[in-house]
Amino acid sequence: MGSFLEILIFLGLLALGYFAGHYFERKHYKSIRLRESQTLHIPLITVGAKPPWPNAKEAKLFIGGVVISTDYFKTISAGLRNLVGGRVMAYETLLDRGRREALLRMKEQAIEWGATQILNVRLETASIWGAEGKQSVGSVEVIAYGTGIKE
Amino acid sequence: MKYTPKLIPEGINVTPQPPLIDFGYLIVTIVLISALIFFSLGWIAEWLAIKISAATESKIGQILISSTMPALSSSVLLADPRLDYLQENLLPTLAGETQPPLTVHLLDDDMINAAILPGGHILVWTGLLKAVQSENELAFVLAHEVAHFKHRDPLRMLGRSLVMLSLLTVLGTGVNQEMAGLPSLVSQTGELIGLQYSRQQEQAADEEALSNVIQHYGHGGQALDFFKRLAEQEPQRGRELTISRYFSTHPPTIERLAQLAQLAKVRGWTMTGAITPLPRW
Ligand SMILES: [Zn+2]
């Protein structure tokens, strides 16, 4: 009886993870695509100090960070993937959303400030585990930063 | 250099495949591989298990019984005339001298069942003693468990369950901790496929039991009456919980009875004879 309940809880969480995760992911992608097209006019440049700098009147550091959590379905999917190896497709959308959202947050701040370009853009990722270590669902943090300039 | 705004095309960093297809592929692959490992390792484990010496089997039985008994301790009857009768009178006539020796454990519960553990430990529930109406009936049930013991079926099952347990541990630790439900899902399926004696094992035990009882009483009369009564109750197995316990560990009664009747015909066994009553207790 106990293990039957355990299975029921497991399947329930799996369904919750799948449907809720899918819903929020679609919603997030919709917002990402819209905002990407709205902020498309500002160039992002990844080269560092070597090339000649544009004629900047003002420069400022902009940081966009986001933490996105996996859902139960993705965690289980990735856990199963751990056994056989291969592309962890379940986490691909998670990181894709993280990178694009972090870049957008950086861009949006820079545009508000009046930047014409963002130079030296970098991306960093960190994984965050819950307080109980591996017992809880993991999240991923993505930070995008770059130097916004006014020409 | 002029900057031309351009949207990045989708589907480069994210594989354009529905997550459920990936998930389904993973589940099917892992289930197939686990089943393959389970059956091949299980077969090897069985093969090794039946090579165990009587002394080792006795030790394994000791460990098993001392870990099972505390859970049942409230119902274990230590001094009981029924226990003495089973251990001293009925069992020796059916099994003779065995290595390791057979030990009966009488459990005070209305459950109608009997079982055998490795090391020759026979569990008998008092519910069974109340349900049987003659010694012939009881002898057949006991002889069935004794036959399992002689065929070393409990050891085979132990071998298989050890493999199952190791597989689950590997699956459980190989995967994340939060997948607690998955191993029990696997083990529930495992209980259905692996942790029961096979039909062949049950049939072999039935055949040996009947031949044993006929040798002892000179006929097979009454021996199967208990099962005939069970067979009548079989359709209502859902409601009669105490009865249905026996079905959860044994194949359908009607099939077993038909097979035994067929066997008796082929061997020319006498299937009627005088009843041997149970002692008064
Ligand atoms: Zn059996």
Short mmCIF file of C-alpha atoms and ligand atoms in Angstrom, two decimals:
data_model
loop_
_atom_site.label_atom_id
_atom_site.label_comp_id
_atom_site.label_asym_id
_atom_site.label_seq_id
_atom_site.Cartn_x
_atom_site.Cartn_y
_atom_site.Cartn_z
CA MET A 1 0.00 0.00 0.00
CA GLY A 2 2.82 2.36 0.93
CA SER A 3 4.69 1.77 -2.28
CA PHE A 4 1.46 2.09 -4.26
CA LEU A 5 0.99 5.57 -2.80
CA GLU A 6 4.61 6.33 -3.60
CA ILE A 7 4.01 5.41 -7.22
CA LEU A 8 0.87 7.54 -7.34
CA ILE A 9 2.76 10.54 -5.96
CA PHE A 10 5.56 9.92 -8.44
CA LEU A 11 3.22 9.78 -11.42
CA GLY A 12 1.32 12.82 -10.13
CA LEU A 13 4.50 14.86 -9.84
CA LEU A 14 5.56 13.69 -13.28
CA ALA A 15 2.29 14.88 -14.81
CA LEU A 16 2.43 18.15 -12.88
CA GLY A 17 6.01 18.70 -14.02
CA TYR A 18 5.15 17.95 -17.61
CA PHE A 19 2.02 20.07 -17.95
CA ALA A 20 3.04 23.01 -15.75
CA GLY A 21 6.59 22.99 -17.11
CA HIS A 22 5.33 22.89 -20.69
CA TYR A 23 2.87 25.74 -20.07
CA PHE A 24 5.42 28.05 -18.44
CA GLU A 25 8.03 27.24 -21.04
CA ARG A 26 5.72 28.15 -23.92
CA LYS A 27 4.74 31.36 -22.16
CA HIS A 28 8.37 32.23 -21.53
CA TYR A 29 9.41 31.59 -25.13
CA LYS A 30 6.59 33.79 -26.37
CA SER A 31 7.83 36.64 -24.21
CA ILE A 32 11.47 36.01 -25.20
CA ARG A 33 10.69 36.12 -28.94
CA LEU A 34 8.66 39.31 -28.61
CA ARG A 35 11.29 41.11 -26.56
CA GLU A 36 14.10 39.89 -28.80
CA SER A 37 12.47 41.49 -31.80
CA GLN A 38 11.91 44.68 -29.80
CA THR A 39 15.56 44.95 -28.76
CA LEU A 40 17.08 43.82 -32.02
CA HIS A 41 18.36 47.28 -33.02
CA ILE A 42 21.18 47.32 -30.44
CA PRO A 43 24.37 45.52 -31.49
CA LEU A 44 25.95 43.09 -29.04
CA ILE A 45 29.71 42.69 -29.54
CA THR A 46 31.84 40.07 -27.90
CA VAL A 47 35.34 41.28 -28.85
CA GLY A 48 37.44 42.59 -25.99
CA ALA A 49 40.00 45.41 -25.73
CA LYS A 50 42.18 44.63 -28.77
CA PRO A 51 40.25 46.29 -31.64
CA PRO A 52 39.98 50.06 -31.65
CA TRP A 53 37.19 51.23 -29.38
CA PRO A 54 34.27 53.13 -30.86
CA ASN A 55 34.14 56.74 -29.94
CA ALA A 56 32.36 56.37 -26.63
CA LYS A 57 31.22 59.39 -24.66
CA GLU A 58 30.05 57.31 -21.76
CA ALA A 59 30.37 53.67 -20.73
CA LYS A 60 28.60 51.57 -18.12
CA LEU A 61 28.51 47.92 -17.04
CA PHE A 62 25.21 46.12 -17.45
CA ILE A 63 24.37 42.80 -15.86
CA GLY A 64 21.37 40.66 -16.66
CA GLY A 65 20.84 37.62 -14.50
CA VAL A 66 18.15 34.98 -14.33
CA VAL A 67 17.54 31.82 -12.35
CA ILE A 68 15.34 29.19 -13.96
CA SER A 69 14.22 26.01 -12.26
CA THR A 70 13.89 22.63 -13.85
CA ASP A 71 10.60 20.82 -13.43
CA TYR A 72 10.04 17.31 -12.14
CA PHE A 73 9.49 15.90 -15.60
CA LYS A 74 12.77 17.37 -16.89
CA THR A 75 14.65 16.14 -13.84
CA ILE A 76 13.38 12.59 -14.27
CA SER A 77 14.03 12.73 -18.00
CA ALA A 78 17.59 13.91 -17.42
CA GLY A 79 18.05 11.34 -14.65
CA LEU A 80 17.09 8.56 -17.03
CA ARG A 81 19.41 10.09 -19.63
CA ASN A 82 22.22 9.84 -17.07
CA LEU A 83 21.90 6.08 -17.22
CA VAL A 84 22.30 5.68 -20.96
CA GLY A 85 24.19 8.82 -22.01
CA GLY A 86 23.63 11.14 -24.95
CA ARG A 87 22.19 14.59 -25.47
CA VAL A 88 20.26 15.79 -22.43
CA MET A 89 17.49 17.30 -24.52
CA ALA A 90 15.36 17.93 -21.46
CA TYR A 91 17.77 20.60 -20.21
CA GLU A 92 18.44 22.22 -23.60
CA THR A 93 15.38 24.45 -23.45
CA LEU A 94 16.14 25.34 -19.84
CA LEU A 95 19.59 26.69 -20.69
CA ASP A 96 18.43 28.25 -23.94
CA ARG A 97 15.77 30.18 -22.06
CA GLY A 98 18.30 31.16 -19.42
CA ARG A 99 20.82 32.55 -21.90
CA ARG A 100 18.26 34.46 -23.94
CA GLU A 101 16.49 35.87 -20.89
CA ALA A 102 19.76 37.00 -19.31
CA LEU A 103 20.85 38.73 -22.53
CA LEU A 104 17.44 40.39 -22.80
CA ARG A 105 17.57 41.71 -19.24
CA MET A 106 21.03 43.15 -19.89
CA LYS A 107 19.93 44.68 -23.17
CA GLU A 108 16.75 46.17 -21.76
CA GLN A 109 18.64 47.96 -18.99
CA ALA A 110 21.22 49.25 -21.47
CA ILE A 111 18.55 50.53 -23.88
CA GLU A 112 16.80 52.33 -21.06
CA TRP A 113 20.07 54.03 -20.15
CA GLY A 114 20.52 55.04 -23.79
CA ALA A 115 23.25 52.71 -24.98
CA THR A 116 23.96 52.49 -28.69
CA GLN A 117 26.13 49.35 -28.45
CA ILE A 118 27.04 46.76 -25.86
CA LEU A 119 30.65 45.64 -26.01
CA ASN A 120 32.55 42.73 -24.60
CA VAL A 121 29.45 40.65 -23.84
CA ARG A 122 30.06 37.57 -21.68
CA LEU A 123 27.82 34.77 -20.43
CA GLU A 124 28.23 32.75 -17.28
CA THR A 125 26.31 29.80 -15.90
CA ALA A 126 26.05 28.30 -12.46
CA SER A 127 23.87 25.51 -11.13
CA ILE A 128 22.02 26.02 -7.90
CA TRP A 129 20.93 23.12 -5.73
CA GLY A 130 18.40 23.36 -2.96
CA ALA A 131 19.32 23.43 0.70
CA GLU A 132 19.25 19.65 1.01
CA GLY A 133 21.77 19.15 -1.74
CA LYS A 134 20.78 16.65 -4.37
CA GLN A 135 17.51 15.91 -2.61
CA SER A 136 15.82 18.95 -4.14
CA VAL A 137 15.12 20.16 -7.61
CA GLY A 138 18.01 22.03 -9.25
CA SER A 139 17.95 25.44 -10.86
CA VAL A 140 20.28 27.10 -13.29
CA GLU A 141 21.56 30.65 -13.06
CA VAL A 142 22.67 32.47 -16.19
CA ILE A 143 24.37 35.87 -16.06
CA ALA A 144 25.04 38.03 -19.10
CA TYR A 145 27.18 41.15 -18.74
CA GLY A 146 28.71 43.70 -21.06
CA THR A 147 29.77 47.30 -21.35
CA GLY A 148 27.13 49.60 -22.74
CA ILE A 149 28.38 52.76 -24.47
CA LYS A 150 26.84 56.01 -25.68
CA GLU A 151 28.40 57.28 -28.90
CA MET B 1 31.14 47.53 -40.85
CA LYS B 2 27.43 48.04 -40.75
CA TYR B 3 25.22 46.33 -38.18
CA THR B 4 22.16 44.64 -39.66
CA PRO B 5 19.65 43.44 -37.05
CA LYS B 6 18.78 39.82 -37.62
CA LEU B 7 16.85 37.30 -35.49
CA ILE B 8 18.70 34.16 -34.58
CA PRO B 9 16.95 31.14 -36.12
CA GLU B 10 15.35 28.67 -33.70
CA GLY B 11 16.20 25.00 -33.38
CA ILE B 12 19.99 25.32 -33.15
CA ASN B 13 20.54 25.16 -29.43
CA VAL B 14 17.35 23.28 -28.73
CA THR B 15 16.70 19.96 -30.43
CA PRO B 16 13.35 20.29 -32.18
CA GLN B 17 11.84 17.16 -30.69
CA PRO B 18 8.86 16.83 -28.34
CA PRO B 19 10.04 16.02 -24.80
CA LEU B 20 7.59 13.13 -24.46
CA ILE B 21 9.22 11.28 -27.37
CA ASP B 22 12.62 11.60 -25.72
CA PHE B 23 11.12 10.44 -22.44
CA GLY B 24 9.37 7.48 -24.04
CA TYR B 25 12.56 6.45 -25.81
CA LEU B 26 14.47 6.58 -22.52
CA ILE B 27 11.87 4.60 -20.58
CA VAL B 28 11.65 1.88 -23.22
CA THR B 29 15.44 1.58 -23.54
CA ILE B 30 16.01 1.39 -19.81
CA VAL B 31 13.17 -1.04 -19.20
CA LEU B 32 14.44 -3.33 -21.97
CA ILE B 33 18.04 -3.24 -20.76
CA SER B 34 17.01 -3.78 -17.12
CA ALA B 35 14.77 -6.68 -18.09
CA LEU B 36 17.60 -8.24 -20.06
CA ILE B 37 20.02 -7.84 -17.15
CA PHE B 38 17.40 -9.05 -14.69
CA PHE B 39 16.64 -12.22 -16.59
CA SER B 40 20.21 -13.14 -17.42
CA LEU B 41 21.56 -12.30 -13.96
CA GLY B 42 18.51 -13.92 -12.37
CA TRP B 43 19.20 -17.08 -14.30
CA ILE B 44 22.83 -17.09 -13.15
CA ALA B 45 21.78 -16.33 -9.57
CA GLU B 46 19.36 -19.26 -9.62
CA TRP B 47 22.01 -21.52 -11.02
CA LEU B 48 24.38 -20.48 -8.23
CA ALA B 49 21.72 -20.56 -5.53
CA ILE B 50 20.90 -24.23 -6.03
CA LYS B 51 24.58 -25.11 -5.63
CA ILE B 52 24.58 -23.76 -2.06
CA SER B 53 25.38 -26.41 0.58
CA ALA B 54 22.85 -27.44 3.20
CA ALA B 55 24.95 -25.80 5.94
CA THR B 56 25.02 -22.48 4.09
CA GLU B 57 21.32 -22.71 3.36
CA SER B 58 20.72 -23.25 7.05
CA LYS B 59 22.73 -20.10 7.87
CA ILE B 60 20.88 -18.05 5.25
CA GLY B 61 17.59 -19.33 6.68
CA GLN B 62 18.69 -18.32 10.17
CA ILE B 63 19.42 -14.77 9.00
CA LEU B 64 16.15 -14.53 7.11
CA ILE B 65 14.02 -15.88 9.90
CA SER B 66 15.61 -13.65 12.53
CA SER B 67 14.94 -10.63 10.35
CA THR B 68 11.36 -11.65 9.51
CA MET B 69 10.27 -12.83 12.93
CA PRO B 70 10.40 -9.53 14.82
CA ALA B 71 7.76 -8.19 12.42
CA LEU B 72 5.58 -11.22 13.12
CA SER B 73 6.62 -11.71 16.75
CA SER B 74 3.22 -10.73 18.16
CA SER B 75 1.64 -13.66 16.38
CA VAL B 76 4.31 -16.37 16.71
CA LEU B 77 3.00 -19.26 18.79
CA LEU B 78 5.85 -20.99 20.61
CA ALA B 79 4.05 -23.45 22.90
CA ASP B 80 1.00 -24.83 21.18
CA PRO B 81 -0.27 -28.41 20.73
CA ARG B 82 -0.90 -27.65 17.05
CA LEU B 83 2.74 -26.71 16.58
CA ASP B 84 3.91 -29.95 18.23
CA TYR B 85 1.55 -31.94 16.06
CA LEU B 86 2.82 -30.30 12.87
CA GLN B 87 6.48 -30.50 13.80
CA GLU B 88 6.57 -33.92 15.47
CA ASN B 89 3.82 -35.92 13.78
CA LEU B 90 2.78 -34.67 10.38
CA LEU B 91 6.01 -33.23 9.00
CA PRO B 92 8.31 -36.23 9.62
CA THR B 93 5.87 -38.57 7.88
CA LEU B 94 5.82 -36.30 4.82
CA ALA B 95 9.43 -35.19 4.59
CA GLY B 96 11.49 -37.69 6.58
CA GLU B 97 15.03 -36.59 7.42
CA THR B 98 16.14 -33.52 5.54
CA GLN B 99 19.25 -31.36 5.36
CA PRO B 100 18.81 -28.70 6.69
CA PRO B 101 16.01 -29.96 8.98
CA LEU B 102 12.53 -28.51 8.53
CA THR B 103 11.18 -26.14 11.17
CA VAL B 104 7.53 -25.14 11.49
CA HIS B 105 6.64 -21.63 12.68
CA LEU B 106 3.01 -21.26 13.69
CA LEU B 107 1.58 -17.78 13.25
CA ASP B 108 -1.61 -16.77 15.02
CA ASP B 109 -3.54 -15.03 12.26
CA ASP B 110 -6.69 -15.76 10.28
CA MET B 111 -4.77 -15.64 7.05
CA ILE B 112 -5.24 -18.93 5.19
CA ASN B 113 -1.77 -19.63 3.92
CA ALA B 114 1.45 -21.54 4.31
CA ALA B 115 4.87 -20.61 2.98
CA ILE B 116 8.43 -21.86 2.91
CA LEU B 117 11.56 -19.80 3.44
CA PRO B 118 15.15 -20.84 2.63
CA GLY B 119 16.70 -23.02 5.32
CA GLY B 120 13.62 -25.21 5.66
CA HIS B 121 11.50 -22.74 7.63
CA ILE B 122 7.82 -23.45 7.04
CA LEU B 123 5.37 -20.75 8.04
CA VAL B 124 1.85 -21.94 8.83
CA TRP B 125 -0.93 -19.51 9.69
CA THR B 126 -3.60 -20.70 12.12
CA GLY B 127 -6.21 -19.59 9.59
CA LEU B 128 -5.14 -22.55 7.46
CA LEU B 129 -5.55 -24.97 10.39
CA LYS B 130 -9.11 -23.69 10.88
CA ALA B 131 -9.91 -23.93 7.18
CA VAL B 132 -8.83 -27.53 6.64
CA GLN B 133 -11.30 -30.27 7.58
CA SER B 134 -9.09 -33.35 7.64
CA GLU B 135 -5.48 -34.31 8.05
CA ASN B 136 -5.42 -35.32 4.38
CA GLU B 137 -6.13 -31.76 3.33
CA LEU B 138 -3.51 -30.29 5.64
CA ALA B 139 -0.97 -32.92 4.58
CA PHE B 140 -1.33 -31.92 0.95
CA VAL B 141 -0.74 -28.22 1.70
CA LEU B 142 2.31 -29.04 3.82
CA ALA B 143 3.63 -31.55 1.29
CA HIS B 144 3.38 -28.83 -1.34
CA GLU B 145 5.67 -26.57 0.70
CA VAL B 146 8.00 -29.48 1.43
CA ALA B 147 8.21 -30.14 -2.31
CA HIS B 148 9.22 -26.50 -2.87
CA PHE B 149 11.94 -27.05 -0.27
CA LYS B 150 13.19 -30.24 -1.93
CA HIS B 151 13.29 -28.53 -5.33
CA ARG B 152 15.23 -25.67 -3.65
CA ASP B 153 12.64 -23.20 -4.95
CA PRO B 154 13.04 -20.76 -2.01
CA LEU B 155 16.77 -20.51 -2.76
CA ARG B 156 16.10 -19.85 -6.41
CA MET B 157 13.66 -17.15 -5.44
CA LEU B 158 16.17 -15.66 -3.02
CA GLY B 159 18.77 -15.55 -5.80
CA ARG B 160 16.34 -13.76 -8.06
CA SER B 161 15.25 -11.28 -5.43
CA LEU B 162 18.87 -10.44 -4.62
CA VAL B 163 19.42 -9.61 -8.28
CA MET B 164 16.23 -7.55 -8.28
CA LEU B 165 17.35 -5.71 -5.16
CA SER B 166 20.80 -4.94 -6.55
CA LEU B 167 19.30 -3.72 -9.82
CA LEU B 168 16.93 -1.44 -7.94
CA THR B 169 19.75 -0.09 -5.83
CA VAL B 170 21.78 0.62 -8.95
CA LEU B 171 18.79 2.27 -10.60
CA GLY B 172 17.96 4.15 -7.41
CA THR B 173 21.44 5.57 -6.83
CA GLY B 174 22.37 5.89 -10.49
CA VAL B 175 19.38 8.13 -10.93
CA ASN B 176 18.62 11.15 -8.76
CA GLN B 177 17.45 10.72 -5.21
CA GLU B 178 14.13 12.38 -5.90
CA MET B 179 13.10 9.55 -8.16
CA ALA B 180 11.98 7.58 -5.11
CA GLY B 181 8.79 6.53 -6.86
CA LEU B 182 10.53 5.04 -9.86
CA PRO B 183 12.32 2.19 -8.08
CA SER B 184 9.12 1.17 -6.33
CA LEU B 185 7.35 1.27 -9.68
CA VAL B 186 9.98 -1.10 -10.99
CA SER B 187 9.84 -3.31 -7.91
CA GLN B 188 6.06 -3.58 -8.10
CA THR B 189 6.36 -4.80 -11.66
CA GLY B 190 9.21 -7.01 -10.52
CA GLU B 191 7.06 -8.57 -7.83
CA LEU B 192 4.56 -9.46 -10.51
CA ILE B 193 7.03 -11.06 -12.87
CA GLY B 194 9.93 -12.38 -10.81
CA LEU B 195 9.19 -12.86 -7.16
CA GLN B 196 6.67 -15.62 -7.40
CA TYR B 197 7.27 -19.24 -8.06
CA SER B 198 6.70 -19.97 -11.71
CA ARG B 199 3.75 -22.06 -12.86
CA GLN B 200 6.17 -24.88 -13.61
CA GLN B 201 7.58 -24.74 -10.08
CA GLU B 202 4.06 -24.76 -8.60
CA GLN B 203 2.96 -27.62 -10.80
CA ALA B 204 6.03 -29.68 -9.94
CA ALA B 205 5.40 -29.01 -6.25
CA ASP B 206 1.74 -30.02 -6.60
CA GLU B 207 2.61 -33.25 -8.38
CA GLU B 208 5.23 -34.23 -5.84
CA ALA B 209 2.90 -33.30 -2.98
CA LEU B 210 0.10 -35.49 -4.28
CA SER B 211 2.40 -38.41 -4.89
CA ASN B 212 3.81 -37.92 -1.39
CA VAL B 213 0.37 -37.85 0.22
CA ILE B 214 -0.71 -40.96 -1.70
CA GLN B 215 2.41 -42.78 -0.55
CA HIS B 216 1.59 -41.86 3.04
CA TYR B 217 -2.18 -42.53 3.14
CA GLY B 218 -2.36 -45.10 0.38
CA HIS B 219 -4.86 -42.94 -1.54
CA GLY B 220 -5.44 -39.35 -2.62
CA GLY B 221 -8.95 -39.07 -1.20
CA GLN B 222 -9.83 -35.81 0.61
CA ALA B 223 -6.36 -34.43 -0.07
CA LEU B 224 -7.65 -31.92 -2.58
CA ASP B 225 -10.94 -31.07 -0.84
CA PHE B 226 -9.48 -27.90 0.66
CA PHE B 227 -8.64 -26.68 -2.82
CA LYS B 228 -12.05 -27.68 -4.14
CA ARG B 229 -13.65 -25.49 -1.47
CA LEU B 230 -11.25 -22.66 -2.36
CA ALA B 231 -12.13 -23.04 -6.01
CA GLU B 232 -15.80 -22.48 -5.19
CA GLN B 233 -14.89 -19.25 -3.46
CA GLU B 234 -12.55 -18.11 -6.17
CA PRO B 235 -14.99 -15.85 -8.03
CA GLN B 236 -15.35 -13.68 -4.92
CA ARG B 237 -11.63 -13.30 -4.26
CA GLY B 238 -11.96 -9.53 -4.04
CA ARG B 239 -14.30 -9.63 -1.06
CA GLU B 240 -12.88 -12.55 0.90
CA LEU B 241 -9.56 -11.05 1.85
CA THR B 242 -8.39 -13.84 4.14
CA ILE B 243 -9.12 -16.40 1.44
CA SER B 244 -7.59 -14.40 -1.37
CA ARG B 245 -4.22 -14.33 0.40
CA TYR B 246 -3.67 -17.86 -0.80
CA PHE B 247 -4.37 -16.88 -4.40
CA SER B 248 -1.92 -14.00 -4.29
CA THR B 249 0.92 -16.48 -3.81
CA HIS B 250 -0.48 -19.39 -5.79
CA PRO B 251 -1.90 -19.92 -9.29
CA PRO B 252 -5.64 -20.29 -9.92
CA THR B 253 -7.01 -23.28 -8.03
CA ILE B 254 -9.25 -24.65 -10.76
CA GLU B 255 -6.30 -25.03 -13.12
CA ARG B 256 -4.23 -26.77 -10.46
CA LEU B 257 -7.05 -29.20 -9.66
CA ALA B 258 -7.54 -30.05 -13.32
CA GLN B 259 -3.84 -30.74 -13.78
CA LEU B 260 -3.74 -32.97 -10.68
CA ALA B 261 -6.83 -34.91 -11.76
CA GLN B 262 -5.21 -35.50 -15.13
CA LEU B 263 -2.00 -36.66 -13.47
CA ALA B 264 -3.87 -39.06 -11.16
CA LYS B 265 -5.60 -40.56 -14.19
CA VAL B 266 -2.33 -41.06 -16.07
CA ARG B 267 -0.56 -42.62 -13.08
CA GLY B 268 -3.59 -44.66 -12.11
CA TRP B 269 -3.71 -43.29 -8.56
CA THR B 270 -6.60 -44.09 -6.24
CA MET B 271 -8.30 -40.80 -5.49
CA THR B 272 -10.79 -42.01 -2.88
CA GLY B 273 -10.25 -43.53 0.52
CA ALA B 274 -10.80 -43.30 4.25
CA ILE B 275 -10.57 -39.89 5.89
CA THR B 276 -7.89 -39.27 8.50
CA PRO B 277 -9.35 -36.81 11.01
CA LEU B 278 -7.39 -33.98 12.54
CA PRO B 279 -6.49 -34.39 16.22
CA ARG B 280 -8.60 -32.44 18.71
CA TRP B 281 -6.95 -29.23 19.85
ZN ZN C 1 3.61 -23.20 -4.03
#
